[in-house]
mmCIF file of C-alpha atoms in Angstrom:
data_model
loop_
_atom_site.group_PDB
_atom_site.id
_atom_site.type_symbol
_atom_site.label_atom_id
_atom_site.label_comp_id
_atom_site.label_asym_id
_atom_site.label_seq_id
_atom_site.Cartn_x
_atom_site.Cartn_y
_atom_site.Cartn_z
ATOM 1 C CA MET Y 191 30.362 171.561 -26.565
ATOM 2 C CA ARG Y 192 32.151 168.494 -27.837
ATOM 3 C CA LEU Y 193 30.502 165.864 -30.024
ATOM 4 C CA GLU Y 194 30.342 163.275 -27.239
ATOM 5 C CA GLN Y 195 28.729 165.842 -24.940
ATOM 6 C CA TRP Y 196 26.077 166.553 -27.541
ATOM 7 C CA HIS Y 197 25.309 162.852 -27.872
ATOM 8 C CA HIS Y 198 24.936 162.648 -24.078
ATOM 9 C CA PHE Y 199 22.668 165.700 -23.951
ATOM 10 C CA LYS Y 200 20.594 164.567 -26.905
ATOM 11 C CA ALA Y 201 19.985 161.104 -25.454
ATOM 12 C CA ALA Y 202 18.799 162.633 -22.190
ATOM 13 C CA ALA Y 203 16.612 165.284 -23.824
ATOM 14 C CA LYS Y 204 14.977 162.688 -26.075
ATOM 15 C CA ARG Y 205 14.385 160.458 -23.018
ATOM 16 C CA ARG Y 206 16.497 157.615 -24.391
ATOM 17 C CA ASN Y 207 18.863 157.115 -21.457
ATOM 18 C CA ARG Y 208 16.538 155.875 -18.709
ATOM 19 C CA GLY Y 209 18.747 154.647 -15.898
ATOM 20 C CA GLY Y 210 21.860 155.980 -17.603
ATOM 21 C CA PRO Y 211 24.222 158.762 -16.500
ATOM 22 C CA ILE Y 212 22.675 162.171 -15.886
ATOM 23 C CA PRO Y 213 24.216 165.056 -17.855
ATOM 24 C CA LEU Y 214 25.154 168.377 -16.276
ATOM 25 C CA ALA Y 215 24.241 171.229 -18.629
ATOM 26 C CA LEU Y 216 24.233 174.924 -17.787
ATOM 27 C CA ILE Y 217 22.847 177.785 -19.850
ATOM 28 C CA VAL Y 218 25.564 180.405 -20.083
ATOM 29 C CA ASP Y 219 25.859 183.706 -21.956
ATOM 30 C CA CYS Y 220 26.920 187.336 -21.606
ATOM 31 C CA PRO Y 221 25.842 187.939 -17.987
ATOM 32 C CA TRP Y 222 28.459 185.468 -16.749
ATOM 33 C CA ILE Y 223 31.129 184.796 -19.378
ATOM 34 C CA PRO Y 224 32.788 188.252 -19.697
ATOM 35 C CA GLY Y 225 33.256 188.589 -15.950
ATOM 36 C CA TYR Y 226 34.689 185.100 -15.657
ATOM 37 C CA ALA Y 227 37.032 185.711 -18.596
ATOM 38 C CA GLY Y 228 38.093 189.126 -17.296
ATOM 39 C CA ILE Y 229 37.032 191.125 -20.353
ATOM 40 C CA SER Y 230 34.584 193.973 -20.936
ATOM 41 C CA HIS Y 231 31.164 193.497 -22.458
ATOM 42 C CA TRP Y 232 32.222 195.725 -25.344
ATOM 43 C CA ASP Y 233 35.058 193.326 -26.098
ATOM 44 C CA TYR Y 234 32.750 190.341 -25.736
ATOM 45 C CA PHE Y 235 30.151 191.727 -28.122
ATOM 46 C CA PHE Y 236 32.257 193.609 -30.654
ATOM 47 C CA ASP Y 237 35.627 191.810 -30.785
ATOM 48 C CA PRO Y 238 35.181 188.341 -32.325
ATOM 49 C CA GLU Y 239 38.594 187.222 -31.050
ATOM 50 C CA ALA Y 240 37.692 188.142 -27.477
ATOM 51 C CA TRP Y 241 34.364 186.306 -27.806
ATOM 52 C CA LEU Y 242 36.109 183.204 -29.142
ATOM 53 C CA GLU Y 243 38.796 183.140 -26.457
ATOM 54 C CA ALA Y 244 36.295 183.738 -23.654
ATOM 55 C CA ASN Y 245 34.118 180.854 -24.774
ATOM 56 C CA LEU Y 246 37.132 178.597 -25.303
ATOM 57 C CA ARG Y 247 38.272 179.326 -21.767
ATOM 58 C CA VAL Y 248 34.897 178.477 -20.267
ATOM 59 C CA GLN Y 249 34.655 175.199 -22.161
ATOM 60 C CA ARG Y 250 38.207 174.164 -21.323
ATOM 61 C CA ASP Y 251 38.086 175.188 -17.656
ATOM 62 C CA PHE Y 252 34.949 173.123 -16.995
ATOM 63 C CA PRO Y 253 35.270 169.962 -19.114
ATOM 64 C CA GLU Y 254 32.555 168.124 -17.157
ATOM 65 C CA VAL Y 255 29.927 170.771 -17.936
ATOM 66 C CA ILE Y 256 27.855 170.820 -21.105
ATOM 67 C CA TRP Y 257 27.591 174.540 -21.780
ATOM 68 C CA PHE Y 258 24.288 175.169 -23.473
ATOM 69 C CA PRO Y 259 23.491 176.108 -26.165
ATOM 70 C CA SER Y 260 27.280 176.296 -26.657
ATOM 71 C CA TRP Y 261 28.831 179.117 -28.695
ATOM 72 C CA TRP Y 262 25.813 181.329 -28.232
ATOM 73 C CA SER Y 263 26.213 184.337 -30.511
ATOM 74 C CA GLU Y 264 24.007 186.961 -28.842
ATOM 75 C CA MET Y 265 23.634 190.582 -27.783
ATOM 76 C CA GLY Y 266 22.086 190.116 -24.392
ATOM 77 C CA MET Y 267 18.310 190.134 -24.836
ATOM 78 C CA GLY Y 268 18.440 192.484 -27.787
ATOM 79 C CA ALA Y 269 19.317 190.678 -31.007
ATOM 80 C CA GLU Y 270 15.736 190.132 -32.191
ATOM 81 C CA PRO Y 271 13.910 193.148 -30.682
ATOM 82 C CA SER Y 272 16.619 195.515 -31.964
ATOM 83 C CA ALA Y 273 15.346 194.725 -35.458
ATOM 84 C CA LEU Y 274 11.859 195.941 -34.493
ATOM 85 C CA GLY Y 275 13.038 199.400 -33.488
ATOM 86 C CA THR Y 276 13.745 199.034 -29.783
ATOM 87 C CA ARG Y 277 16.582 201.097 -28.340
ATOM 88 C CA MET Y 278 19.629 199.211 -27.059
ATOM 89 C CA ARG Y 279 22.133 200.660 -24.638
ATOM 90 C CA VAL Y 280 25.384 198.717 -24.693
ATOM 91 C CA TYR Y 281 27.687 199.360 -21.738
ATOM 92 C CA PRO Y 282 31.408 198.588 -21.371
ATOM 93 C CA ASN Y 283 30.954 196.532 -18.197
ATOM 94 C CA HIS Y 284 27.279 195.634 -17.966
ATOM 95 C CA ILE Y 285 24.754 193.619 -19.907
ATOM 96 C CA PRO Y 286 22.783 195.729 -22.417
ATOM 97 C CA ASP Y 287 19.471 197.364 -21.644
ATOM 98 C CA VAL Y 288 16.637 197.051 -24.145
ATOM 99 C CA GLU Y 289 14.105 199.888 -24.063
ATOM 100 C CA HIS Y 290 10.844 199.787 -25.957
ATOM 101 C CA LEU Y 291 9.919 202.891 -27.914
ATOM 102 C CA PRO Y 292 6.376 204.238 -28.406
ATOM 103 C CA PHE Y 293 4.644 202.660 -31.383
ATOM 104 C CA PRO Y 294 1.114 203.372 -32.636
ATOM 105 C CA MET Y 295 -0.376 199.888 -32.352
ATOM 106 C CA ASP Y 296 -3.243 200.746 -34.673
ATOM 107 C CA GLU Y 297 -0.569 200.816 -37.394
ATOM 108 C CA LEU Y 298 0.778 197.351 -36.579
ATOM 109 C CA ASP Y 299 -0.107 196.110 -40.070
ATOM 110 C CA LYS Y 300 2.511 198.491 -41.464
ATOM 111 C CA LEU Y 301 5.304 196.887 -39.434
ATOM 112 C CA THR Y 302 7.269 194.627 -41.773
ATOM 113 C CA LEU Y 303 8.988 191.384 -40.831
ATOM 114 C CA PRO Y 304 12.691 192.031 -40.105
ATOM 115 C CA ASP Y 305 15.397 190.258 -42.075
ATOM 116 C CA PRO Y 306 17.953 188.607 -39.733
ATOM 117 C CA LYS Y 307 20.681 189.106 -42.331
ATOM 118 C CA THR Y 308 20.358 192.889 -42.382
ATOM 119 C CA ASP Y 309 18.329 194.207 -39.449
ATOM 120 C CA GLY Y 310 19.243 195.150 -35.896
ATOM 121 C CA TYR Y 311 22.090 193.335 -34.166
ATOM 122 C CA MET Y 312 21.288 189.984 -35.745
ATOM 123 C CA PRO Y 313 23.805 190.450 -38.607
ATOM 124 C CA LEU Y 314 26.582 191.027 -36.028
ATOM 125 C CA CYS Y 315 25.721 187.721 -34.370
ATOM 126 C CA LEU Y 316 25.689 185.960 -37.742
ATOM 127 C CA TYR Y 317 29.047 187.516 -38.574
ATOM 128 C CA ARG Y 318 30.618 185.945 -35.473
ATOM 129 C CA PHE Y 319 29.457 182.520 -36.564
ATOM 130 C CA ALA Y 320 30.604 183.007 -40.146
ATOM 131 C CA LYS Y 321 34.022 184.283 -39.097
ATOM 132 C CA LEU Y 322 34.749 181.801 -36.312
ATOM 133 C CA LYS Y 323 32.882 178.547 -37.015
ATOM 134 C CA ASP Y 324 35.885 176.896 -38.688
ATOM 135 C CA ARG Y 325 38.180 177.782 -35.799
ATOM 136 C CA ILE Y 326 35.637 176.467 -33.305
ATOM 137 C CA ARG Y 327 35.650 173.143 -35.133
ATOM 138 C CA GLN Y 328 39.436 173.120 -35.374
ATOM 139 C CA ALA Y 329 39.562 173.484 -31.583
ATOM 140 C CA GLY Y 330 37.532 170.271 -31.251
ATOM 141 C CA PHE Y 331 34.063 171.710 -30.626
ATOM 142 C CA ILE Y 332 30.755 171.746 -32.479
ATOM 143 C CA ILE Y 333 27.803 174.170 -32.697
ATOM 144 C CA PRO Y 334 24.786 171.845 -32.526
ATOM 145 C CA VAL Y 335 22.175 174.275 -31.154
ATOM 146 C CA VAL Y 336 20.913 177.727 -32.128
ATOM 147 C CA ALA Y 337 18.891 180.004 -29.856
ATOM 148 C CA ALA Y 338 16.165 182.627 -30.096
ATOM 149 C CA ARG Y 339 13.914 184.556 -27.746
ATOM 150 C CA GLY Y 340 10.334 183.373 -27.826
ATOM 151 C CA PRO Y 341 7.457 185.343 -29.363
ATOM 152 C CA LEU Y 342 6.093 186.784 -26.116
ATOM 153 C CA THR Y 343 9.496 187.901 -24.888
ATOM 154 C CA ILE Y 344 10.352 189.581 -28.198
ATOM 155 C CA ALA Y 345 6.976 191.319 -28.116
ATOM 156 C CA SER Y 346 7.545 192.479 -24.534
ATOM 157 C CA PHE Y 347 10.719 194.309 -25.525
ATOM 158 C CA PHE Y 348 8.942 195.895 -28.457
ATOM 159 C CA ARG Y 349 5.806 196.829 -26.532
ATOM 160 C CA GLY Y 350 6.811 196.869 -22.855
ATOM 161 C CA VAL Y 351 5.795 194.178 -20.357
ATOM 162 C CA THR Y 352 2.980 196.121 -18.673
ATOM 163 C CA GLU Y 353 1.625 197.319 -21.989
ATOM 164 C CA LEU Y 354 1.740 193.800 -23.426
ATOM 165 C CA MET Y 355 -0.153 192.333 -20.482
ATOM 166 C CA THR Y 356 -2.800 195.029 -20.946
ATOM 167 C CA ASP Y 357 -2.942 194.329 -24.681
ATOM 168 C CA ILE Y 358 -3.649 190.643 -24.078
ATOM 169 C CA VAL Y 359 -6.746 191.536 -22.059
ATOM 170 C CA ASP Y 360 -7.975 194.652 -23.853
ATOM 171 C CA HIS Y 361 -6.866 194.091 -27.453
ATOM 172 C CA PRO Y 362 -6.580 190.337 -28.038
ATOM 173 C CA GLU Y 363 -6.900 190.383 -31.838
ATOM 174 C CA ARG Y 364 -4.200 193.021 -32.185
ATOM 175 C CA THR Y 365 -1.951 191.158 -29.782
ATOM 176 C CA LEU Y 366 -2.316 187.935 -31.753
ATOM 177 C CA LYS Y 367 -1.141 189.835 -34.854
ATOM 178 C CA LEU Y 368 1.925 191.012 -32.940
ATOM 179 C CA PHE Y 369 2.683 187.453 -31.782
ATOM 180 C CA GLU Y 370 2.301 186.237 -35.364
ATOM 181 C CA LEU Y 371 5.012 188.698 -36.375
ATOM 182 C CA THR Y 372 7.351 187.853 -33.487
ATOM 183 C CA THR Y 373 6.869 184.123 -34.072
ATOM 184 C CA GLN Y 374 7.923 184.541 -37.694
ATOM 185 C CA LEU Y 375 10.891 186.599 -36.509
ATOM 186 C CA ALA Y 376 11.984 183.903 -34.044
ATOM 187 C CA ILE Y 377 11.737 181.173 -36.690
ATOM 188 C CA GLY Y 378 13.553 183.296 -39.248
ATOM 189 C CA TRP Y 379 16.313 184.115 -36.787
ATOM 190 C CA LEU Y 380 16.842 180.438 -35.942
ATOM 191 C CA LYS Y 381 16.935 179.500 -39.624
ATOM 192 C CA ALA Y 382 19.378 182.295 -40.454
ATOM 193 C CA GLN Y 383 21.802 180.966 -37.829
ATOM 194 C CA ILE Y 384 21.406 177.424 -39.169
ATOM 195 C CA GLU Y 385 22.148 178.620 -42.701
ATOM 196 C CA VAL Y 386 25.445 180.159 -41.568
ATOM 197 C CA ILE Y 387 26.574 177.305 -39.295
ATOM 198 C CA GLY Y 388 25.609 174.397 -41.523
ATOM 199 C CA ASP Y 389 24.450 170.810 -41.201
ATOM 200 C CA GLU Y 390 25.835 170.150 -37.719
ATOM 201 C CA VAL Y 391 22.907 172.040 -36.174
ATOM 202 C CA GLU Y 392 20.197 169.708 -34.899
ATOM 203 C CA GLY Y 393 18.731 171.548 -31.956
ATOM 204 C CA ILE Y 394 17.032 174.782 -30.913
ATOM 205 C CA LEU Y 395 16.744 176.691 -27.639
ATOM 206 C CA VAL Y 396 13.764 179.033 -27.217
ATOM 207 C CA LEU Y 397 13.722 181.387 -24.230
ATOM 208 C CA ASP Y 398 10.450 182.976 -23.196
ATOM 209 C CA ASP Y 399 10.016 184.056 -19.585
ATOM 210 C CA ILE Y 400 6.946 186.159 -20.438
ATOM 211 C CA THR Y 401 5.040 182.921 -21.000
ATOM 212 C CA GLY Y 402 5.165 182.571 -17.234
ATOM 213 C CA PHE Y 403 3.435 185.920 -16.699
ATOM 214 C CA ILE Y 404 0.021 184.750 -17.933
ATOM 215 C CA GLY Y 405 -2.564 182.296 -16.676
ATOM 216 C CA ARG Y 406 -3.589 179.016 -18.221
ATOM 217 C CA LYS Y 407 -6.466 180.390 -20.322
ATOM 218 C CA HIS Y 408 -4.287 183.080 -21.849
ATOM 219 C CA TYR Y 409 -1.411 180.636 -22.266
ATOM 220 C CA GLU Y 410 -3.601 178.361 -24.366
ATOM 221 C CA GLN Y 411 -4.597 181.244 -26.651
ATOM 222 C CA PHE Y 412 -1.554 183.501 -26.755
ATOM 223 C CA ALA Y 413 1.461 181.267 -26.153
ATOM 224 C CA HIS Y 414 0.885 177.575 -26.829
ATOM 225 C CA PRO Y 415 0.007 177.811 -30.557
ATOM 226 C CA PHE Y 416 3.003 180.024 -31.294
ATOM 227 C CA LEU Y 417 5.454 177.854 -29.357
ATOM 228 C CA GLN Y 418 4.076 174.860 -31.236
ATOM 229 C CA ARG Y 419 4.591 176.716 -34.528
ATOM 230 C CA ILE Y 420 8.255 177.213 -33.699
ATOM 231 C CA CYS Y 421 8.768 173.545 -32.870
ATOM 232 C CA ASP Y 422 6.922 172.441 -36.010
ATOM 233 C CA ALA Y 423 9.226 174.588 -38.150
ATOM 234 C CA PHE Y 424 12.124 172.220 -37.483
ATOM 235 C CA PRO Y 425 12.609 168.470 -37.979
ATOM 236 C CA PRO Y 426 10.883 166.239 -35.409
ATOM 237 C CA ASP Y 427 14.099 164.411 -34.543
ATOM 238 C CA TRP Y 428 15.853 167.657 -33.539
ATOM 239 C CA VAL Y 429 16.337 168.491 -29.876
ATOM 240 C CA LYS Y 430 14.048 171.334 -28.792
ATOM 241 C CA VAL Y 431 14.614 173.008 -25.424
ATOM 242 C CA PHE Y 432 12.376 175.598 -23.769
ATOM 243 C CA HIS Y 433 13.593 178.000 -21.070
ATOM 244 C CA ASN Y 434 11.212 179.810 -18.739
ATOM 245 C CA ASP Y 435 12.370 180.546 -15.206
ATOM 246 C CA ALA Y 436 9.530 182.965 -14.425
ATOM 247 C CA SER Y 437 6.729 180.472 -13.685
ATOM 248 C CA VAL Y 438 5.461 177.311 -15.304
ATOM 249 C CA ALA Y 439 2.509 176.847 -12.932
ATOM 250 C CA ALA Y 440 -0.131 177.505 -15.588
ATOM 251 C CA CYS Y 441 1.387 175.570 -18.465
ATOM 252 C CA LEU Y 442 3.714 172.841 -17.176
ATOM 253 C CA ASP Y 443 1.502 169.888 -18.067
ATOM 254 C CA LEU Y 444 0.721 171.410 -21.499
ATOM 255 C CA LEU Y 445 4.296 172.108 -22.601
ATOM 256 C CA PRO Y 446 4.990 168.532 -23.825
ATOM 257 C CA GLU Y 447 2.262 169.047 -26.438
ATOM 258 C CA THR Y 448 4.190 171.919 -28.057
ATOM 259 C CA GLY Y 449 6.949 169.643 -29.330
ATOM 260 C CA PHE Y 450 9.656 170.681 -26.886
ATOM 261 C CA ASP Y 451 11.808 167.847 -25.559
ATOM 262 C CA ALA Y 452 13.263 169.524 -22.465
ATOM 263 C CA LEU Y 453 12.291 172.306 -20.077
ATOM 264 C CA ASN Y 454 14.673 174.524 -18.119
ATOM 265 C CA TRP Y 455 12.528 176.173 -15.445
ATOM 266 C CA GLY Y 456 13.007 177.994 -12.158
ATOM 267 C CA VAL Y 457 12.752 176.710 -8.612
ATOM 268 C CA GLN Y 458 8.953 176.485 -8.399
ATOM 269 C CA PRO Y 459 7.568 173.903 -8.509
ATOM 270 C CA ASP Y 460 10.242 171.744 -6.969
ATOM 271 C CA MET Y 461 11.589 168.682 -8.736
ATOM 272 C CA THR Y 462 9.184 166.215 -7.153
ATOM 273 C CA ALA Y 463 6.102 168.243 -8.102
ATOM 274 C CA ALA Y 464 7.412 168.949 -11.611
ATOM 275 C CA CYS Y 465 8.028 165.252 -12.230
ATOM 276 C CA ALA Y 466 4.493 164.443 -11.106
ATOM 277 C CA ARG Y 467 2.900 166.966 -13.472
ATOM 278 C CA VAL Y 468 5.046 166.127 -16.495
ATOM 279 C CA ASN Y 469 4.927 162.365 -15.863
ATOM 280 C CA GLY Y 470 7.830 161.442 -18.123
ATOM 281 C CA ARG Y 471 6.557 163.307 -21.208
ATOM 282 C CA LEU Y 472 9.302 165.947 -21.045
ATOM 283 C CA CYS Y 473 12.910 165.898 -19.895
ATOM 284 C CA LEU Y 474 13.359 168.286 -16.977
ATOM 285 C CA MET Y 475 16.465 170.469 -17.021
ATOM 286 C CA GLY Y 476 16.964 171.878 -13.536
ATOM 287 C CA ASN Y 477 16.524 173.023 -10.881
ATOM 288 C CA VAL Y 478 19.232 173.958 -8.332
ATOM 289 C CA PRO Y 479 18.516 177.571 -7.218
ATOM 290 C CA PRO Y 480 20.758 179.815 -9.348
ATOM 291 C CA LEU Y 481 20.736 182.899 -7.113
ATOM 292 C CA ASP Y 482 20.194 181.822 -3.508
ATOM 293 C CA LEU Y 483 22.661 178.934 -3.884
ATOM 294 C CA GLY Y 484 24.439 179.414 -7.229
ATOM 295 C CA VAL Y 485 25.598 182.930 -6.362
ATOM 296 C CA ARG Y 486 25.129 183.242 -2.591
ATOM 297 C CA GLY Y 487 25.630 179.667 -1.433
ATOM 298 C CA THR Y 488 28.746 177.733 -0.531
ATOM 299 C CA PRO Y 489 30.063 174.840 -2.635
ATOM 300 C CA GLU Y 490 28.914 172.471 0.128
ATOM 301 C CA GLN Y 491 25.365 173.852 -0.048
ATOM 302 C CA VAL Y 492 25.313 173.623 -3.843
ATOM 303 C CA TYR Y 493 26.610 170.060 -3.716
ATOM 304 C CA THR Y 494 23.905 169.023 -1.235
ATOM 305 C CA ALA Y 495 21.136 170.739 -3.206
ATOM 306 C CA ALA Y 496 22.284 169.088 -6.434
ATOM 307 C CA LEU Y 497 22.198 165.640 -4.844
ATOM 308 C CA ASN Y 498 18.719 166.354 -3.509
ATOM 309 C CA VAL Y 499 17.491 167.256 -6.993
ATOM 310 C CA LEU Y 500 19.075 164.141 -8.481
ATOM 311 C CA HIS Y 501 17.459 161.873 -5.908
ATOM 312 C CA GLN Y 502 14.076 163.620 -6.086
ATOM 313 C CA ALA Y 503 13.928 163.065 -9.839
ATOM 314 C CA GLY Y 504 14.281 159.322 -9.420
ATOM 315 C CA ASP Y 505 13.931 157.671 -12.824
ATOM 316 C CA HIS Y 506 12.300 160.714 -14.430
ATOM 317 C CA PRO Y 507 14.213 162.029 -17.484
ATOM 318 C CA LEU Y 508 16.597 164.654 -16.139
ATOM 319 C CA ILE Y 509 19.440 166.965 -17.090
ATOM 320 C CA LEU Y 510 20.885 168.591 -13.973
ATOM 321 C CA SER Y 511 21.105 172.378 -14.254
ATOM 322 C CA TRP Y 512 20.485 175.595 -12.441
ATOM 323 C CA GLY Y 513 16.840 176.625 -12.218
ATOM 324 C CA GLY Y 514 17.563 179.148 -14.966
ATOM 325 C CA ALA Y 515 20.707 180.519 -16.564
ATOM 326 C CA THR Y 516 24.132 180.860 -14.944
ATOM 327 C CA THR Y 517 23.765 184.092 -13.003
ATOM 328 C CA ILE Y 518 26.119 187.062 -12.695
ATOM 329 C CA GLY Y 519 28.548 186.440 -9.855
ATOM 330 C CA THR Y 520 28.290 182.644 -9.794
ATOM 331 C CA PRO Y 521 31.610 181.436 -8.318
ATOM 332 C CA PRO Y 522 33.398 178.771 -10.356
ATOM 333 C CA GLU Y 523 33.673 176.671 -7.174
ATOM 334 C CA ASN Y 524 29.887 176.344 -7.127
ATOM 335 C CA ILE Y 525 29.859 175.087 -10.702
ATOM 336 C CA ARG Y 526 32.490 172.512 -9.790
ATOM 337 C CA ALA Y 527 30.308 171.481 -6.840
ATOM 338 C CA LEU Y 528 27.524 170.661 -9.304
ATOM 339 C CA ALA Y 529 29.965 168.612 -11.355
ATOM 340 C CA GLN Y 530 31.130 166.738 -8.269
ATOM 341 C CA ALA Y 531 27.552 165.881 -7.286
ATOM 342 C CA VAL Y 532 26.716 164.564 -10.763
ATOM 343 C CA ARG Y 533 29.958 162.593 -10.979
ATOM 344 C CA GLU Y 534 29.366 160.879 -7.651
ATOM 345 C CA PHE Y 535 25.658 160.269 -8.312
ATOM 346 C CA ASN Y 536 26.366 158.702 -11.711
ATOM 347 C CA GLY Y 537 29.127 156.586 -10.188
ATOM 348 C CA GLN Y 538 26.773 155.209 -7.538
ATOM 349 C CA ARG Y 539 24.074 154.581 -10.112
ATOM 350 C CA HIS Y 540 26.507 152.651 -12.296
ATOM 351 C CA ARG Y 541 27.704 150.483 -9.402
ATOM 352 C CA SER Y 542 24.149 149.649 -8.365
#
């Protein structure tokens, strides 16, 4: 994103622009960018020039959109779990698969904390930043945000989702040890990216859909303290964004206490209900349906849905977005429909 876009996003996320223009920010990464740019996933992941040009094209083709986190150096869902011994299958024209491998959990204490500079695919992602950060700046863009999977999601790739859910119930002490490890990994991965990029970083994005797989009691024990640890590891004035488009039913009113400034969630609850539960303590980043409308809908339907979300939010802190990430197959016309809705809404708000 550009510097002025970051200032706009930051003001909204920190709830400092009450009554001001609403930003449009969309989470975008490897499921959507290679297809839009017309390149293979192999090129996107392994050719730094292809990655740079694809991201430049997206940013230049949609100047009204704040792409978030902007210049995301990733390997699908696999950068962090690949360092724990999961198997990654990287396909020429498909997002990677991450497969957990059997691990004797009674030997968890022997599992050492990975080093982001040497382990798994994390060094490849750091290499992209190191090689291209100067050219990104020369093109007029900044890299203000770094991203990491959250502790439960990393653990789910290492352990398997079903196995992890069973562990939480049957082996809570062991599971807490695993989450301690994955929390340290997430923090270390964020800090390693910051070290390479430099002082312009002042925000983090943490993505953890598995948080939405557990009830409130388990959230309070197995998720909330670790999410809070991640937020506390970075300066309080930084922008901290949490993504979970699985379900926030059990934890929505508790998330502001973690230290996150903004939440990108799915389509349930709707905007009106989410505003009521958060009550201004968290900027909401959402929640136009990304699949039913973003991929399958017409631009007219997307435009109407976006206006509905904007009006439903009222004066509640808001960043308009999909209810999740930009999904495979999202037509560019539907993204421009979002931009049109925000432009017209902000224009009317300014005139009134």
